């Protein structure tokens, strides 16, 4: 029987013999919600963690900015924003609300992408501002982070009397987990803050790994950015493998997020019986595998499950290409991943370059492993330019890996690399 691996908006079958292979999957699929998606969100908002109800927070406030996710995040906004907006107006019918799209360092979301995400009614009714990390004039300095970097955030957030955010919690390959404080940093921060937070020394930290918060230097700065921005309330969800709400957490940005992370950790922690000589992973399908930039996340799951010198197979459609010109050029033009890594580690915090963190992690993987990318055929040249091999399907790539590592090679398959935390 074929094992179907997420690929774009569909799946790619793995039909090779999997006898003796380890298949590592999160248990999020076993999380059985006792109510529908809307009911889960409503229930969380009715009993917020460490915070008054949102309607109480909005009372007497003239303005509110709601940080929302951009097109690259599968946050089910249609099941969050209607209730969030309704409760804000329940507390104050005259409150002026702005939806601020947290693009971080990504490209701006298009009108079509936002309408598809938010639904036509919210998209056309609400005031929407798209954050631009590269527009210094639209951002304002609010303080200094523990790392010494300046905390510069979107003026739309800084000027609001009440700042709240939606989001979702998943394992994150260098911030530990997504959600919570990440809505602010990198979500609505100026490039000077994002670059400072994503510096080479932080990314190189052994604590900048999936599922790790304690001791994580990026997480420490992100928490302080939330405090400096005065983020007052969040609604964060955990989604299942069908991208549906499986659990919801609302209330204090720190306590609610911590509660969600604790719950998710119980479901996403996996450990191979032994490290794989060949490891297959994916980025969970659309929208998370739209480009190679985002797909580095799933590749780090393969890295964590791999024996030294393993062959890693990454299944990702990358229909939108590489996802970042500087990311692409860094790998294309470098003499080798090793040379690129040395150059990055010699780069001081205040000289961090755009997308440096992403190609630093990809270079780290390439220094240790042979990587075969299974993507849309149109992306073959891009993959090869970036010092990796290309294959049209996972079975072809696996046959190539077996030829290199031997028929007795131990195979580990991670169908959804962004849904797991691989333990040593």
Tab-separated table of N, CA, C and O in Angstrom, residues 146-204:
chain	number	residue	atom	x	y	z
A	146	UNK	N	16.873	42.220	24.773
A	146	UNK	CA	17.971	41.675	25.573
A	146	UNK	C	19.262	41.481	24.785
A	146	UNK	O	20.354	41.606	25.334
A	147	UNK	N	19.137	41.203	23.491
A	147	UNK	CA	20.325	40.995	22.657
A	147	UNK	C	21.063	42.291	22.359
A	147	UNK	O	22.179	42.275	21.862
A	148	UNK	N	20.408	43.419	22.635
A	148	UNK	CA	20.986	44.715	22.298
A	148	UNK	C	20.418	45.310	21.026
A	148	UNK	O	20.654	46.482	20.717
A	149	UNK	N	19.655	44.520	20.270
A	149	UNK	CA	19.036	45.028	19.040
A	149	UNK	C	17.880	45.965	19.383
A	149	UNK	O	17.211	45.806	20.409
A	150	UNK	N	17.643	46.936	18.526
A	150	UNK	CA	16.507	47.833	18.697
A	150	UNK	C	15.202	47.102	18.362
A	150	UNK	O	15.164	46.262	17.465
A	151	UNK	N	14.154	47.406	19.111
A	151	UNK	CA	12.833	46.849	18.832
A	151	UNK	C	12.020	47.902	18.091
A	151	UNK	O	11.572	48.892	18.687
A	152	UNK	N	11.858	47.707	16.801
A	152	UNK	CA	11.155	48.658	15.940
A	152	UNK	C	9.952	47.940	15.345
A	152	UNK	O	10.110	46.933	14.642
A	153	UNK	N	8.748	48.438	15.640
A	153	UNK	CA	7.523	47.760	15.216
A	153	UNK	C	6.658	48.665	14.343
A	153	UNK	O	6.870	49.877	14.277
A	154	UNK	N	5.700	48.071	13.703
A	154	UNK	CA	4.786	48.802	12.829
A	154	UNK	C	4.043	49.879	13.627
A	154	UNK	O	3.522	49.621	14.712
A	155	UNK	N	3.988	51.066	13.065
A	155	UNK	CA	3.330	52.189	13.739
A	155	UNK	C	1.851	51.907	13.992
A	155	UNK	O	1.276	52.387	14.972
A	156	UNK	N	1.231	51.124	13.116
A	156	UNK	CA	-0.175	50.782	13.294
A	156	UNK	C	-0.392	50.021	14.594
A	156	UNK	O	-1.432	50.161	15.251
A	157	UNK	N	0.579	49.225	14.987
A	157	UNK	CA	0.508	48.508	16.262
A	157	UNK	C	0.901	49.405	17.420
A	157	UNK	O	0.251	49.408	18.471
A	158	UNK	N	1.952	50.183	17.227
A	158	UNK	CA	2.462	51.029	18.312
A	158	UNK	C	1.454	52.095	18.727
A	158	UNK	O	1.372	52.463	19.910
A	159	UNK	N	0.672	52.591	17.781
A	159	UNK	CA	-0.270	53.670	18.068
A	159	UNK	C	-1.611	53.184	18.606
A	159	UNK	O	-2.427	53.986	19.062
A	160	UNK	N	-1.859	51.888	18.540
A	160	UNK	CA	-3.153	51.359	18.971
A	160	UNK	C	-3.263	51.359	20.491
A	160	UNK	O	-2.297	51.077	21.201
A	161	UNK	N	-4.445	51.663	20.997
A	161	UNK	CA	-4.673	51.586	22.440
A	161	UNK	C	-4.785	50.138	22.910
A	161	UNK	O	-4.537	49.848	24.087
A	162	UNK	N	-5.161	49.246	22.004
A	162	UNK	CA	-5.272	47.826	22.337
A	162	UNK	C	-4.680	47.027	21.189
A	162	UNK	O	-5.030	47.228	20.025
A	163	UNK	N	-3.756	46.121	21.526
A	163	UNK	CA	-3.107	45.279	20.513
A	163	UNK	C	-3.400	43.816	20.822
A	163	UNK	O	-3.117	43.321	21.917
A	164	UNK	N	-4.000	43.128	19.854
A	164	UNK	CA	-4.314	41.710	20.013
A	164	UNK	C	-3.837	40.966	18.773
A	164	UNK	O	-3.485	41.589	17.760
A	165	UNK	N	-3.833	39.642	18.828
A	165	UNK	CA	-3.311	38.873	17.696
A	165	UNK	C	-3.994	37.521	17.588
A	165	UNK	O	-4.389	36.913	18.584
A	166	UNK	N	-4.121	37.050	16.360
A	166	UNK	CA	-4.492	35.662	16.096
A	166	UNK	C	-3.215	34.907	15.744
A	166	UNK	O	-2.167	35.498	15.509
A	167	UNK	N	-3.308	33.585	15.707
A	167	UNK	CA	-2.144	32.814	15.304
A	167	UNK	C	-2.379	31.333	15.499
A	167	UNK	O	-3.446	30.906	15.936
A	168	UNK	N	-1.358	30.550	15.143
A	168	UNK	CA	-1.444	29.123	15.404
A	168	UNK	C	-0.099	28.621	15.904
A	168	UNK	O	0.942	29.254	15.688
A	169	UNK	N	-0.147	27.527	16.619
A	169	UNK	CA	1.042	26.989	17.271
A	169	UNK	C	1.446	25.695	16.575
A	169	UNK	O	0.630	24.770	16.439
A	170	UNK	N	2.673	25.651	16.125
A	170	UNK	CA	3.258	24.452	15.542
A	170	UNK	C	4.734	24.411	15.935
A	170	UNK	O	5.305	25.435	16.349
A	171	UNK	N	5.387	23.272	15.831
A	171	UNK	CA	6.832	23.245	16.060
A	171	UNK	C	7.532	24.177	15.076
A	171	UNK	O	7.156	24.255	13.908
A	172	UNK	N	8.528	24.909	15.553
A	172	UNK	CA	9.273	25.830	14.690
A	172	UNK	C	10.752	25.504	14.739
A	172	UNK	O	11.305	25.278	15.813
A	173	UNK	N	11.388	25.520	13.593
A	173	UNK	CA	12.728	24.946	13.481
A	173	UNK	C	13.847	25.746	14.112
A	173	UNK	O	14.949	25.229	14.289
A	174	UNK	N	13.607	27.005	14.498
A	174	UNK	CA	14.625	27.694	15.299
A	174	UNK	C	14.033	28.535	16.416
A	174	UNK	O	14.736	28.912	17.348
A	175	UNK	N	12.744	28.818	16.376
A	175	UNK	CA	12.108	29.573	17.461
A	175	UNK	C	11.445	28.660	18.480
A	175	UNK	O	10.849	29.147	19.433
A	176	UNK	N	11.560	27.363	18.298
A	176	UNK	CA	10.948	26.414	19.222
A	176	UNK	C	9.530	26.065	18.833
A	176	UNK	O	9.212	24.931	18.485
A	177	UNK	N	8.659	27.070	18.895
A	177	UNK	CA	7.275	26.947	18.451
A	177	UNK	C	6.867	28.246	17.767
A	177	UNK	O	7.396	29.321	18.076
A	178	UNK	N	5.921	28.147	16.855
A	178	UNK	CA	5.319	29.346	16.271
A	178	UNK	C	4.264	29.879	17.227
A	178	UNK	O	4.039	29.350	18.305
A	179	UNK	N	3.597	30.945	16.813
A	179	UNK	CA	2.498	31.481	17.595
A	179	UNK	C	2.939	32.440	18.686
A	179	UNK	O	4.127	32.735	18.857
A	180	UNK	N	1.961	32.952	19.434
A	180	UNK	CA	2.245	33.839	20.550
A	180	UNK	C	3.087	35.022	20.149
A	180	UNK	O	2.696	35.846	19.312
A	181	UNK	N	4.272	35.090	20.733
A	181	UNK	CA	5.163	36.242	20.555
A	181	UNK	C	5.662	36.439	19.130
A	181	UNK	O	6.087	37.523	18.761
A	182	UNK	N	5.580	35.404	18.296
A	182	UNK	CA	6.047	35.549	16.918
A	182	UNK	C	5.133	36.457	16.077
A	182	UNK	O	5.542	36.922	15.016
A	183	UNK	N	3.919	36.707	16.558
A	183	UNK	CA	3.068	37.662	15.848
A	183	UNK	C	3.712	39.049	15.830
A	183	UNK	O	3.531	39.815	14.886
A	184	UNK	N	4.459	39.355	16.888
A	184	UNK	CA	5.151	40.648	16.969
A	184	UNK	C	6.525	40.563	16.329
A	184	UNK	O	6.879	41.358	15.453
A	185	UNK	N	7.350	39.619	16.781
A	185	UNK	CA	8.698	39.446	16.248
A	185	UNK	C	8.857	38.023	15.743
A	185	UNK	O	8.784	37.077	16.543
A	186	UNK	N	8.937	37.885	14.426
A	186	UNK	CA	9.200	38.887	13.391
A	186	UNK	C	7.965	39.529	12.756
A	186	UNK	O	8.109	40.440	11.933
A	187	UNK	N	6.759	39.071	13.108
A	187	UNK	CA	5.548	39.427	12.376
A	187	UNK	C	5.390	40.859	11.950
A	187	UNK	O	5.137	41.155	10.781
A	188	UNK	N	5.537	41.818	12.907
A	188	UNK	CA	5.272	43.223	12.571
A	188	UNK	C	6.483	44.107	12.878
A	188	UNK	O	6.333	45.311	13.108
A	189	UNK	N	7.665	43.521	12.866
A	189	UNK	CA	8.875	44.288	13.178
A	189	UNK	C	9.566	44.802	11.929
A	189	UNK	O	9.473	44.218	10.855
A	190	UNK	N	10.289	45.891	12.120
A	190	UNK	CA	11.130	46.440	11.070
A	190	UNK	C	12.289	45.480	10.786
A	190	UNK	O	12.685	44.688	11.642
A	191	UNK	N	12.861	45.596	9.607
A	191	UNK	CA	13.948	44.704	9.218
A	191	UNK	C	15.137	44.783	10.179
A	191	UNK	O	15.821	43.788	10.417
A	192	UNK	N	15.381	45.951	10.768
A	192	UNK	CA	16.524	46.066	11.671
A	192	UNK	C	16.349	45.141	12.882
A	192	UNK	O	17.323	44.557	13.381
A	193	UNK	N	15.112	44.968	13.329
A	193	UNK	CA	14.830	44.090	14.462
A	193	UNK	C	14.841	42.627	14.046
A	193	UNK	O	15.393	41.775	14.750
A	194	UNK	N	14.229	42.318	12.921
A	194	UNK	CA	14.222	40.938	12.431
A	194	UNK	C	15.648	40.452	12.183
A	194	UNK	O	16.029	39.350	12.590
A	195	UNK	N	16.453	41.271	11.542
A	195	UNK	CA	17.825	40.881	11.238
A	195	UNK	C	18.640	40.686	12.506
A	195	UNK	O	19.421	39.736	12.626
A	196	UNK	N	18.444	41.578	13.478
A	196	UNK	CA	19.170	41.443	14.731
A	196	UNK	C	18.787	40.179	15.476
A	196	UNK	O	19.637	39.495	16.054
A	197	UNK	N	17.498	39.851	15.457
A	197	UNK	CA	17.011	38.663	16.160
A	197	UNK	C	17.464	37.372	15.470
A	197	UNK	O	17.704	36.360	16.136
A	198	UNK	N	17.588	37.412	14.152
A	198	UNK	CA	17.918	36.208	13.388
A	198	UNK	C	19.406	36.138	13.053
A	198	UNK	O	19.793	35.580	12.026
A	199	UNK	N	20.247	36.691	13.921
A	199	UNK	CA	21.684	36.760	13.643
A	199	UNK	C	22.321	35.369	13.666
A	199	UNK	O	21.758	34.407	14.199
A	200	UNK	N	23.526	35.287	13.108
A	200	UNK	CA	24.184	33.996	12.930
A	200	UNK	C	24.452	33.288	14.240
A	200	UNK	O	24.310	32.063	14.342
A	201	UNK	N	24.857	34.025	15.273
A	201	UNK	CA	25.174	33.385	16.549
A	201	UNK	C	23.930	32.804	17.209
A	201	UNK	O	23.986	31.745	17.843
A	202	UNK	N	22.790	33.484	17.078
A	202	UNK	CA	21.545	32.956	17.629
A	202	UNK	C	21.126	31.682	16.890
A	202	UNK	O	20.727	30.688	17.503
A	203	UNK	N	21.174	31.724	15.561
A	203	UNK	CA	20.774	30.572	14.765
A	203	UNK	C	21.693	29.386	15.030
A	203	UNK	O	21.265	28.227	15.000
A	204	UNK	N	22.955	29.672	15.321
A	204	UNK	CA	23.923	28.601	15.592
A	204	UNK	C	23.771	28.011	16.992
A	204	UNK	O	24.367	26.968	17.294
